[in-house]
Amino acid sequence: MASHFITTKFTGGMAFNAGIGDHEVLMDASPTEGGIDSGPGPKKLMLTSLAGCTGIDVVSILNKMKVSFSDFTMDVEGFLTEEHPRIYHQVKIVYKIKLTEADRSKMEKAVGLSEDKYCGVMAMFKAFAKVETEIKYE
Amino acid sequence: MASHFITTKFTGGMAFNAGIGDHEVLMDASPTEGGIDSGPGPKKLMLTSLAGCTGIDVVSILNKMKVSFSDFTMDVEGFLTEEHPRIYHQVKIVYKIKLTEADRSKMEKAVGLSEDKYCGVMAMFKAFAKVETEIKYE
């Protein structure tokens, strides 16, 4: 059965250093939670994971469709429940990209395929949150 | 309504640079997916997020209970579905920690409180995966 593995080491205060293959990511709590903000908060990393997953899909699909593009960024906002444990109950992803007007329908197709078929992180988010997507052409 | 916000910029190949407050995290696909593994894969970042969230809870609770500990690490393994979109259907978290035998019950309590009450990322994971936890005393 295929699996992913990561390890995380407590480094003092509220900080943890994660080992992900050959890569390291430091996480920390914000000062209001007892940390010193020496790295991103864990919950925000979940939004980052979502952006990366759907972003890689979109680039991969646009490449396959021979679509030229530039200035591709994504903004992700996750709205938190008031009650604990605080989860993201709603997430908005805004894809911003520069491409020709003729290729806009291909961009819409790429985002749709990522949303419905390819992006595992998006599928996981949909189990607990309403996920909205929007495309803005730069 | 409280929310978290992150932004992500495509930097070429399959790589994305995320901006999370003042912090940056580079993500990339593996060579089998068309990337060059210049940063962690997005899906693995989700496991990292889970480790950081429950780890911060555990440290915070142990501190409140005045428990001394050292050598705290966590291993997280996420098992993937065969079908696309590939999601984690099962996740195992192993907490490894050094503390006195008298404090073991407090460690169990801390992990239990994180699992059931405090850790938002764990609550989100439970919406799509079976999450198992285990404590190993070093």
Short mmCIF file of C-alpha atoms in Angstrom, two decimals:
data_model
loop_
_atom_site.label_atom_id
_atom_site.label_comp_id
_atom_site.label_asym_id
_atom_site.label_seq_id
_atom_site.Cartn_x
_atom_site.Cartn_y
_atom_site.Cartn_z
CA MET A 1 0.00 0.00 0.00
CA ALA A 2 1.54 3.33 -1.07
CA SER A 3 2.22 5.75 1.74
CA HIS A 4 3.90 9.04 2.56
CA PHE A 5 6.10 9.45 5.60
CA ILE A 6 7.32 12.54 7.45
CA THR A 7 9.04 13.05 10.76
CA THR A 8 9.01 16.04 13.12
CA LYS A 9 11.32 17.00 15.94
CA PHE A 10 10.52 19.38 18.81
CA THR A 11 13.24 22.04 18.94
CA GLY A 12 12.18 24.08 21.98
CA GLY A 13 9.54 26.69 22.79
CA MET A 14 6.65 25.64 20.54
CA ALA A 15 8.79 24.99 17.46
CA PHE A 16 9.04 21.79 15.45
CA ASN A 17 11.37 20.96 12.59
CA ALA A 18 9.84 18.63 10.03
CA GLY A 19 11.86 16.29 7.84
CA ILE A 20 10.11 15.67 4.52
CA GLY A 21 12.43 13.56 2.38
CA ASP A 22 15.54 15.70 1.97
CA HIS A 23 13.68 18.88 2.92
CA GLU A 24 13.11 20.63 6.22
CA VAL A 25 10.26 22.89 7.26
CA LEU A 26 10.23 24.71 10.59
CA MET A 27 6.84 25.27 12.22
CA ASP A 28 6.03 27.43 15.23
CA ALA A 29 3.05 28.79 17.12
CA SER A 30 2.26 32.51 17.11
CA PRO A 31 3.01 34.56 20.24
CA THR A 32 -0.70 34.46 21.25
CA GLU A 33 -0.38 30.66 21.36
CA GLY A 34 2.92 30.63 23.25
CA GLY A 35 5.33 30.50 20.30
CA ILE A 36 7.63 33.09 18.76
CA ASP A 37 6.48 32.76 15.13
CA SER A 38 9.86 31.36 14.01
CA GLY A 39 8.09 29.45 11.23
CA PRO A 40 4.64 29.08 9.67
CA GLY A 41 1.79 27.87 11.86
CA PRO A 42 0.78 24.24 11.16
CA LYS A 43 -2.81 25.02 10.21
CA LYS A 44 -1.71 27.55 7.60
CA LEU A 45 0.56 24.88 6.11
CA MET A 46 -2.60 22.93 5.30
CA LEU A 47 -3.79 25.79 3.08
CA THR A 48 -0.32 25.88 1.50
CA SER A 49 -0.59 22.18 0.77
CA LEU A 50 -3.91 22.79 -1.00
CA ALA A 51 -2.46 25.59 -3.14
CA GLY A 52 0.58 23.52 -4.11
CA CYS A 53 -1.47 20.48 -5.05
CA THR A 54 -3.96 22.25 -7.29
CA GLY A 55 -1.23 24.56 -8.67
CA ILE A 56 0.89 21.61 -9.82
CA ASP A 57 -2.19 20.06 -11.48
CA VAL A 58 -3.00 23.29 -13.32
CA VAL A 59 0.58 23.76 -14.59
CA SER A 60 0.77 20.13 -15.63
CA ILE A 61 -2.54 20.29 -17.53
CA LEU A 62 -1.74 23.66 -19.20
CA ASN A 63 1.62 22.22 -20.30
CA LYS A 64 -0.12 19.19 -21.81
CA MET A 65 -2.53 21.53 -23.66
CA LYS A 66 0.47 23.60 -24.91
CA VAL A 67 -0.90 26.73 -23.28
CA SER A 68 1.62 29.55 -22.65
CA PHE A 69 1.10 31.46 -19.45
CA SER A 70 2.92 33.68 -16.96
CA ASP A 71 2.42 35.39 -13.61
CA PHE A 72 0.59 32.45 -12.09
CA THR A 73 -0.21 32.93 -8.39
CA MET A 74 -2.86 31.63 -6.05
CA ASP A 75 -4.41 33.20 -2.97
CA VAL A 76 -6.04 30.86 -0.48
CA GLU A 77 -8.23 31.97 2.41
CA GLY A 78 -9.58 29.51 4.97
CA PHE A 79 -12.43 30.54 7.27
CA LEU A 80 -12.31 29.04 10.76
CA THR A 81 -15.11 27.78 12.96
CA GLU A 82 -15.57 29.58 16.30
CA GLU A 83 -15.80 26.33 18.29
CA HIS A 84 -12.80 24.16 19.17
CA PRO A 85 -11.31 22.21 17.55
CA ARG A 86 -11.20 25.08 15.03
CA ILE A 87 -11.40 23.77 11.50
CA TYR A 88 -11.66 25.41 8.08
CA HIS A 89 -15.36 25.22 7.21
CA GLN A 90 -14.99 27.30 4.05
CA VAL A 91 -12.02 27.82 1.73
CA LYS A 92 -11.66 30.18 -1.20
CA ILE A 93 -8.93 29.70 -3.83
CA VAL A 94 -8.27 32.54 -6.29
CA TYR A 95 -6.12 31.57 -9.28
CA LYS A 96 -4.47 34.59 -10.96
CA ILE A 97 -2.81 34.02 -14.31
CA LYS A 98 -1.76 35.81 -17.48
CA LEU A 99 -2.61 34.07 -20.78
CA THR A 100 -4.32 34.92 -24.09
CA GLU A 101 -8.06 35.38 -24.13
CA ALA A 102 -8.30 32.40 -26.49
CA ASP A 103 -6.79 30.16 -23.79
CA ARG A 104 -9.17 31.15 -20.99
CA SER A 105 -11.46 28.19 -21.58
CA LYS A 106 -8.43 25.88 -21.27
CA MET A 107 -7.55 27.45 -17.92
CA GLU A 108 -11.12 26.86 -16.76
CA LYS A 109 -10.85 23.26 -17.87
CA ALA A 110 -7.54 22.81 -16.05
CA VAL A 111 -8.94 24.17 -12.77
CA GLY A 112 -12.08 22.04 -13.17
CA LEU A 113 -10.05 18.86 -13.73
CA SER A 114 -7.91 19.58 -10.68
CA GLU A 115 -11.02 20.26 -8.57
CA ASP A 116 -13.01 17.23 -9.65
CA LYS A 117 -10.50 14.60 -10.66
CA TYR A 118 -6.84 15.03 -9.79
CA CYS A 119 -6.16 17.05 -6.67
CA GLY A 120 -6.11 14.73 -3.67
CA VAL A 121 -5.67 17.58 -1.21
CA MET A 122 -8.75 19.32 -2.65
CA ALA A 123 -10.73 16.06 -2.32
CA MET A 124 -9.66 15.83 1.33
CA PHE A 125 -10.63 19.47 2.00
CA LYS A 126 -14.07 18.83 0.48
CA ALA A 127 -14.70 16.26 3.23
CA PHE A 128 -14.92 19.06 5.83
CA ALA A 129 -15.13 22.41 3.99
CA LYS A 130 -17.01 24.17 1.24
CA VAL A 131 -14.30 24.90 -1.36
CA GLU A 132 -14.84 27.75 -3.81
CA THR A 133 -12.57 28.56 -6.76
CA GLU A 134 -12.26 31.69 -8.87
CA ILE A 135 -9.99 32.57 -11.79
CA LYS A 136 -8.74 36.12 -12.34
CA TYR A 137 -7.01 36.98 -15.60
CA GLU A 138 -4.13 39.41 -15.17
CA MET B 1 -15.22 35.66 10.83
CA ALA B 2 -11.64 34.59 11.62
CA SER B 3 -9.64 33.36 8.67
CA HIS B 4 -6.14 32.34 7.61
CA PHE B 5 -4.60 33.58 4.37
CA ILE B 6 -1.66 32.33 2.33
CA THR B 7 -0.41 33.14 -1.14
CA THR B 8 1.57 31.01 -3.58
CA LYS B 9 3.61 31.97 -6.63
CA PHE B 10 4.58 29.67 -9.50
CA THR B 11 8.36 29.87 -9.95
CA GLY B 12 8.91 27.61 -12.97
CA GLY B 13 9.01 23.87 -13.65
CA MET B 14 6.48 22.53 -11.13
CA ALA B 15 7.69 24.66 -8.22
CA PHE B 16 5.67 27.08 -6.11
CA ASN B 17 6.84 29.46 -3.44
CA ALA B 18 4.30 30.00 -0.68
CA GLY B 19 4.11 33.14 1.43
CA ILE B 20 2.74 32.38 4.90
CA GLY B 21 2.91 35.58 6.92
CA ASP B 22 6.63 36.46 6.99
CA HIS B 23 7.64 32.90 6.09
CA GLU B 24 8.28 31.20 2.79
CA VAL B 25 7.95 27.53 1.90
CA LEU B 26 9.00 26.15 -1.46
CA MET B 27 7.01 23.22 -2.83
CA ASP B 28 7.80 21.06 -5.85
CA ALA B 29 6.67 17.87 -7.53
CA SER B 30 8.90 14.78 -7.59
CA PRO B 31 10.66 13.83 -10.85
CA THR B 32 8.01 11.13 -11.54
CA GLU B 33 5.40 13.92 -11.54
CA GLY B 34 7.44 16.31 -13.69
CA GLY B 35 9.18 18.29 -10.95
CA ILE B 36 12.77 18.30 -9.71
CA ASP B 37 12.06 17.80 -5.98
CA SER B 38 13.38 21.27 -5.12
CA GLY B 39 11.02 21.36 -2.12
CA PRO B 40 8.56 19.12 -0.27
CA GLY B 41 5.56 17.75 -2.16
CA PRO B 42 2.28 19.49 -1.27
CA LYS B 43 0.51 16.35 -0.07
CA LYS B 44 3.32 15.55 2.37
CA LEU B 45 2.99 19.08 3.75
CA MET B 46 -0.49 18.08 4.90
CA LEU B 47 1.02 15.35 7.11
CA THR B 48 3.53 17.91 8.38
CA SER B 49 0.68 20.23 9.28
CA LEU B 50 -0.95 17.43 11.27
CA ALA B 51 2.27 16.69 13.19
CA GLY B 52 2.85 20.37 13.99
CA CYS B 53 -0.71 20.94 15.19
CA THR B 54 -0.87 18.00 17.58
CA GLY B 55 2.78 18.51 18.64
CA ILE B 56 2.12 22.10 19.71
CA ASP B 57 -0.95 20.92 21.68
CA VAL B 58 1.04 18.22 23.46
CA VAL B 59 3.88 20.59 24.41
CA SER B 60 1.41 23.22 25.57
CA ILE B 61 -0.53 20.73 27.73
CA LEU B 62 2.63 19.11 29.19
CA ASN B 63 3.91 22.59 30.06
CA LYS B 64 0.62 23.41 31.84
CA MET B 65 0.89 20.13 33.77
CA LYS B 66 4.53 21.00 34.71
CA VAL B 67 5.80 17.80 33.09
CA SER B 68 9.50 17.74 32.17
CA PHE B 69 10.30 15.94 28.93
CA SER B 70 12.95 15.71 26.23
CA ASP B 71 13.63 14.05 22.86
CA PHE B 72 10.09 14.63 21.60
CA THR B 73 9.62 13.60 17.98
CA MET B 74 6.67 12.43 15.90
CA ASP B 75 6.56 10.12 12.91
CA VAL B 76 3.53 10.40 10.65
CA GLU B 77 2.65 7.95 7.92
CA GLY B 78 -0.29 8.52 5.57
CA PHE B 79 -1.62 5.64 3.47
CA LEU B 80 -2.93 6.60 0.04
CA THR B 81 -5.92 5.30 -1.89
CA GLU B 82 -5.16 3.64 -5.23
CA GLU B 83 -7.88 5.58 -7.08
CA HIS B 84 -7.52 9.22 -8.13
CA PRO B 85 -7.84 11.71 -6.57
CA ARG B 86 -5.44 9.93 -4.17
CA ILE B 87 -6.27 10.79 -0.59
CA TYR B 88 -4.95 9.64 2.78
CA HIS B 89 -7.50 7.07 3.95
CA GLN B 90 -5.46 6.04 7.00
CA VAL B 91 -2.91 7.96 9.06
CA LYS B 92 -0.67 6.74 11.86
CA ILE B 93 1.02 9.17 14.27
CA VAL B 94 3.76 7.84 16.56
CA TYR B 95 4.72 10.18 19.40
CA LYS B 96 8.19 9.43 20.83
CA ILE B 97 9.16 11.16 24.04
CA LYS B 98 11.43 10.84 27.06
CA LEU B 99 9.85 11.53 30.47
CA THR B 100 9.61 9.81 33.87
CA GLU B 101 7.44 6.74 34.23
CA ALA B 102 5.27 8.66 36.69
CA ASP B 103 4.42 11.17 33.97
CA ARG B 104 3.33 8.66 31.33
CA SER B 105 -0.33 8.99 32.20
CA LYS B 106 -0.04 12.77 31.73
CA MET B 107 1.45 12.23 28.28
CA GLU B 108 -1.48 9.95 27.42
CA LYS B 109 -3.87 12.61 28.65
CA ALA B 110 -2.13 15.29 26.57
CA VAL B 111 -2.33 13.22 23.38
CA GLY B 112 -5.97 12.36 24.10
CA LEU B 113 -6.92 16.02 24.61
CA SER B 114 -5.20 17.00 21.37
CA GLU B 115 -6.95 14.18 19.51
CA ASP B 116 -10.43 14.78 20.84
CA LYS B 117 -10.60 18.44 21.75
CA TYR B 118 -7.91 20.81 20.57
CA CYS B 119 -6.23 19.84 17.32
CA GLY B 120 -8.16 21.34 14.41
CA VAL B 121 -5.95 19.65 11.82
CA MET B 122 -6.62 16.26 13.44
CA ALA B 123 -10.38 16.99 13.40
CA MET B 124 -10.13 17.80 9.68
CA PHE B 125 -8.15 14.61 8.96
CA LYS B 126 -10.79 12.56 10.77
CA ALA B 127 -13.34 13.71 8.19
CA PHE B 128 -11.62 11.57 5.51
CA ALA B 129 -9.15 9.23 7.25
CA LYS B 130 -8.89 6.76 10.08
CA VAL B 131 -6.34 8.35 12.42
CA GLU B 132 -4.38 6.13 14.81
CA THR B 133 -2.04 7.36 17.53
CA GLU B 134 0.65 5.56 19.49
CA ILE B 135 3.08 6.74 22.18
CA LYS B 136 6.57 5.29 22.49
CA TYR B 137 8.64 6.10 25.56
CA GLU B 138 12.32 6.54 24.83
#
